[in-house]
Short mmCIF file of the C-alpha atoms (twelve columns), coordinates in Angstrom:
data_MODEL
# 
_entry.id   MODEL 
# 
loop_
_atom_site.group_PDB 
_atom_site.id 
_atom_site.type_symbol 
_atom_site.label_atom_id 
_atom_site.label_alt_id 
_atom_site.label_comp_id 
_atom_site.label_asym_id 
_atom_site.label_seq_id 
_atom_site.Cartn_x 
_atom_site.Cartn_y 
_atom_site.Cartn_z 
_atom_site.pdbx_PDB_model_num 
ATOM 1   C CA . MET A 1   179.611 38.645 -35.649 1 
ATOM 2   C CA . SER A 2   181.851 38.881 -38.641 1 
ATOM 3   C CA . SER A 3   185.171 40.342 -37.803 1 
ATOM 4   C CA . GLY A 4   186.215 43.740 -38.957 1 
ATOM 5   C CA . GLN A 5   182.748 45.248 -39.686 1 
ATOM 6   C CA . GLY A 6   182.373 46.463 -36.195 1 
ATOM 7   C CA . ILE A 7   179.183 48.555 -35.310 1 
ATOM 8   C CA . LEU A 8   177.123 50.551 -37.667 1 
ATOM 9   C CA . SER A 9   176.018 53.822 -36.446 1 
ATOM 10  C CA . LEU A 10  173.010 55.222 -38.224 1 
ATOM 11  C CA . SER A 11  171.348 58.426 -37.586 1 
ATOM 12  C CA . ILE A 12  167.949 59.329 -39.363 1 
ATOM 13  C CA . LYS A 13  167.067 62.647 -39.065 1 
ATOM 14  C CA . ASP A 14  163.522 62.988 -40.587 1 
ATOM 15  C CA . LYS A 15  160.352 61.056 -41.378 1 
ATOM 16  C CA . ASN A 16  161.238 60.919 -45.226 1 
ATOM 17  C CA . SER A 17  164.563 59.142 -44.573 1 
ATOM 18  C CA . LEU A 18  163.157 56.788 -42.107 1 
ATOM 19  C CA . TYR A 19  160.305 55.952 -44.424 1 
ATOM 20  C CA . ALA A 20  162.769 55.296 -47.250 1 
ATOM 21  C CA . ALA A 21  164.971 53.144 -45.095 1 
ATOM 22  C CA . TYR A 22  162.240 51.114 -43.231 1 
ATOM 23  C CA . MET A 23  161.463 47.731 -44.500 1 
ATOM 24  C CA . PRO A 24  158.028 46.909 -42.991 1 
ATOM 25  C CA . PHE A 25  157.647 43.705 -45.208 1 
ATOM 26  C CA . VAL A 26  160.371 42.011 -43.397 1 
ATOM 27  C CA . LYS A 27  159.537 39.925 -40.535 1 
ATOM 28  C CA . ASN A 28  160.486 41.575 -37.111 1 
ATOM 29  C CA . GLY A 29  161.153 44.686 -39.360 1 
ATOM 30  C CA . GLY A 30  164.284 45.917 -40.878 1 
ATOM 31  C CA . LEU A 31  166.012 48.964 -42.026 1 
ATOM 32  C CA . PHE A 32  168.076 49.622 -45.335 1 
ATOM 33  C CA . ILE A 33  171.545 51.128 -44.261 1 
ATOM 34  C CA . PRO A 34  173.570 53.019 -46.988 1 
ATOM 35  C CA . THR A 35  177.118 51.688 -47.090 1 
ATOM 36  C CA . GLN A 36  179.891 51.121 -49.535 1 
ATOM 37  C CA . LYS A 37  181.393 48.349 -47.287 1 
ATOM 38  C CA . PRO A 38  181.347 44.788 -48.612 1 
ATOM 39  C CA . TYR A 39  179.004 42.714 -46.657 1 
ATOM 40  C CA . LYS A 40  177.389 39.252 -47.474 1 
ATOM 41  C CA . LEU A 41  173.890 38.019 -47.128 1 
ATOM 42  C CA . GLY A 42  173.527 36.470 -43.723 1 
ATOM 43  C CA . ASP A 43  176.218 38.598 -41.971 1 
ATOM 44  C CA . GLU A 44  175.238 39.401 -38.564 1 
ATOM 45  C CA . VAL A 45  175.576 43.275 -37.849 1 
ATOM 46  C CA . PHE A 46  175.154 45.436 -34.723 1 
ATOM 47  C CA . MET A 47  173.638 48.852 -35.222 1 
ATOM 48  C CA . LEU A 48  173.407 52.088 -33.020 1 
ATOM 49  C CA . LEU A 49  170.500 53.850 -34.253 1 
ATOM 50  C CA . THR A 50  169.547 57.451 -33.623 1 
ATOM 51  C CA . LEU A 51  165.928 58.211 -34.674 1 
ATOM 52  C CA . MET A 52  164.812 61.744 -35.415 1 
ATOM 53  C CA . GLU A 53  164.833 63.725 -32.108 1 
ATOM 54  C CA . GLU A 54  165.667 60.789 -29.913 1 
ATOM 55  C CA . ARG A 55  168.722 61.465 -27.556 1 
ATOM 56  C CA . GLU A 56  169.164 57.786 -26.935 1 
ATOM 57  C CA . ARG A 57  170.962 55.570 -29.401 1 
ATOM 58  C CA . MET A 58  169.186 52.304 -29.690 1 
ATOM 59  C CA . PRO A 59  171.295 49.121 -29.888 1 
ATOM 60  C CA . VAL A 60  170.086 46.707 -32.467 1 
ATOM 61  C CA . ALA A 61  171.321 43.359 -33.514 1 
ATOM 62  C CA . GLY A 62  170.303 42.195 -36.951 1 
ATOM 63  C CA . ARG A 63  171.203 40.000 -40.013 1 
ATOM 64  C CA . ILE A 64  171.653 41.021 -43.596 1 
ATOM 65  C CA . ILE A 65  169.113 40.029 -45.870 1 
ATOM 66  C CA . TRP A 66  169.244 42.483 -48.824 1 
ATOM 67  C CA . LEU A 67  172.374 43.777 -50.697 1 
ATOM 68  C CA . THR A 68  172.375 46.760 -53.237 1 
ATOM 69  C CA . PRO A 69  175.894 46.687 -54.540 1 
ATOM 70  C CA . PRO A 70  177.703 49.833 -55.735 1 
ATOM 71  C CA . ARG A 71  176.717 50.764 -59.305 1 
ATOM 72  C CA . ALA A 72  173.359 49.013 -59.113 1 
ATOM 73  C CA . GLN A 73  171.033 49.702 -61.961 1 
ATOM 74  C CA . GLY A 74  168.586 52.448 -61.560 1 
ATOM 75  C CA . ASN A 75  171.038 54.427 -59.713 1 
ATOM 76  C CA . ARG A 76  169.806 52.971 -56.509 1 
ATOM 77  C CA . THR A 77  171.675 53.813 -53.298 1 
ATOM 78  C CA . PRO A 78  174.302 51.142 -52.399 1 
ATOM 79  C CA . GLY A 79  173.799 49.466 -49.129 1 
ATOM 80  C CA . ILE A 80  172.344 46.676 -47.166 1 
ATOM 81  C CA . GLY A 81  169.096 45.645 -45.810 1 
ATOM 82  C CA . VAL A 82  169.150 44.456 -41.990 1 
ATOM 83  C CA . GLN A 83  166.615 42.385 -40.468 1 
ATOM 84  C CA . PHE A 84  166.055 43.092 -36.715 1 
ATOM 85  C CA . ASN A 85  166.987 40.326 -34.664 1 
ATOM 86  C CA . PRO A 86  163.855 38.350 -33.247 1 
ATOM 87  C CA . GLN A 87  165.251 38.757 -29.727 1 
ATOM 88  C CA . ASP A 88  164.473 42.456 -30.164 1 
ATOM 89  C CA . ASN A 89  160.770 41.427 -29.647 1 
ATOM 90  C CA . GLY A 90  159.527 44.064 -31.958 1 
ATOM 91  C CA . ALA A 91  160.811 47.033 -29.947 1 
ATOM 92  C CA . THR A 92  162.736 48.606 -32.668 1 
ATOM 93  C CA . ARG A 93  159.842 47.800 -35.247 1 
ATOM 94  C CA . ASN A 94  157.311 49.360 -32.804 1 
ATOM 95  C CA . LYS A 95  159.410 52.522 -32.200 1 
ATOM 96  C CA . ILE A 96  159.919 53.016 -36.087 1 
ATOM 97  C CA . GLU A 97  156.320 52.320 -36.792 1 
ATOM 98  C CA . GLY A 98  155.233 54.735 -34.068 1 
ATOM 99  C CA . LEU A 99  157.568 57.467 -35.639 1 
ATOM 100 C CA . LEU A 100 156.136 56.779 -39.096 1 
ATOM 101 C CA . ALA A 101 152.402 56.666 -38.004 1 
ATOM 102 C CA . GLY A 102 150.428 57.455 -41.174 1 
ATOM 103 C CA . ALA A 103 153.159 57.434 -43.588 1 
ATOM 104 C CA . LEU A 104 153.381 53.633 -43.978 1 
ATOM 105 C CA . GLN A 105 150.213 53.484 -46.016 1 
ATOM 106 C CA . ALA A 106 151.697 56.096 -48.405 1 
ATOM 107 C CA . ASP A 107 152.626 54.754 -51.926 1 
ATOM 108 C CA . ARG A 108 156.024 56.379 -52.268 1 
ATOM 109 C CA . PRO A 109 159.120 54.428 -53.351 1 
ATOM 110 C CA . THR A 110 161.643 53.295 -50.694 1 
ATOM 111 C CA . HIS A 111 165.213 52.142 -51.198 1 
ATOM 112 C CA . THR A 112 164.209 48.610 -51.378 1 
ATOM 113 C CA . MET A 113 160.845 48.501 -53.048 1 
# 
C-alpha cells in the first residue's frame, strides 16, 4: 500500500450512482471513485464501501487501473478506477451486480465509458 493515501471511504446511495461508478468490463469488477487526490496507475488502495441501504461497510482491496485527472476534457468527474483484488473472489462484483440487476443492460453513459 502506498503511504499517505490511507483508506478510501465510499458511500453509494442509489442505483444510478452505483451504475455510473461500476466498471463491469474490468476483470474481477471495479469502481470509479471520485477524488481530487493524486494517485498513480498501479497504486494499491483499500476501500470501505457502503452500498445503498446496507449497514455493513465492505472492505475491498484493489489496484488503480484508470485515472481521470482534474480538468479532464468533457467535464468528466476527476477520480480513479479501482479494479477489485482477485482475492476478493468476485464477492464485491457479485454484490454490486445483484444490486444493479437489470440496469447493466441499459445503454446509459457511466463515469468511465
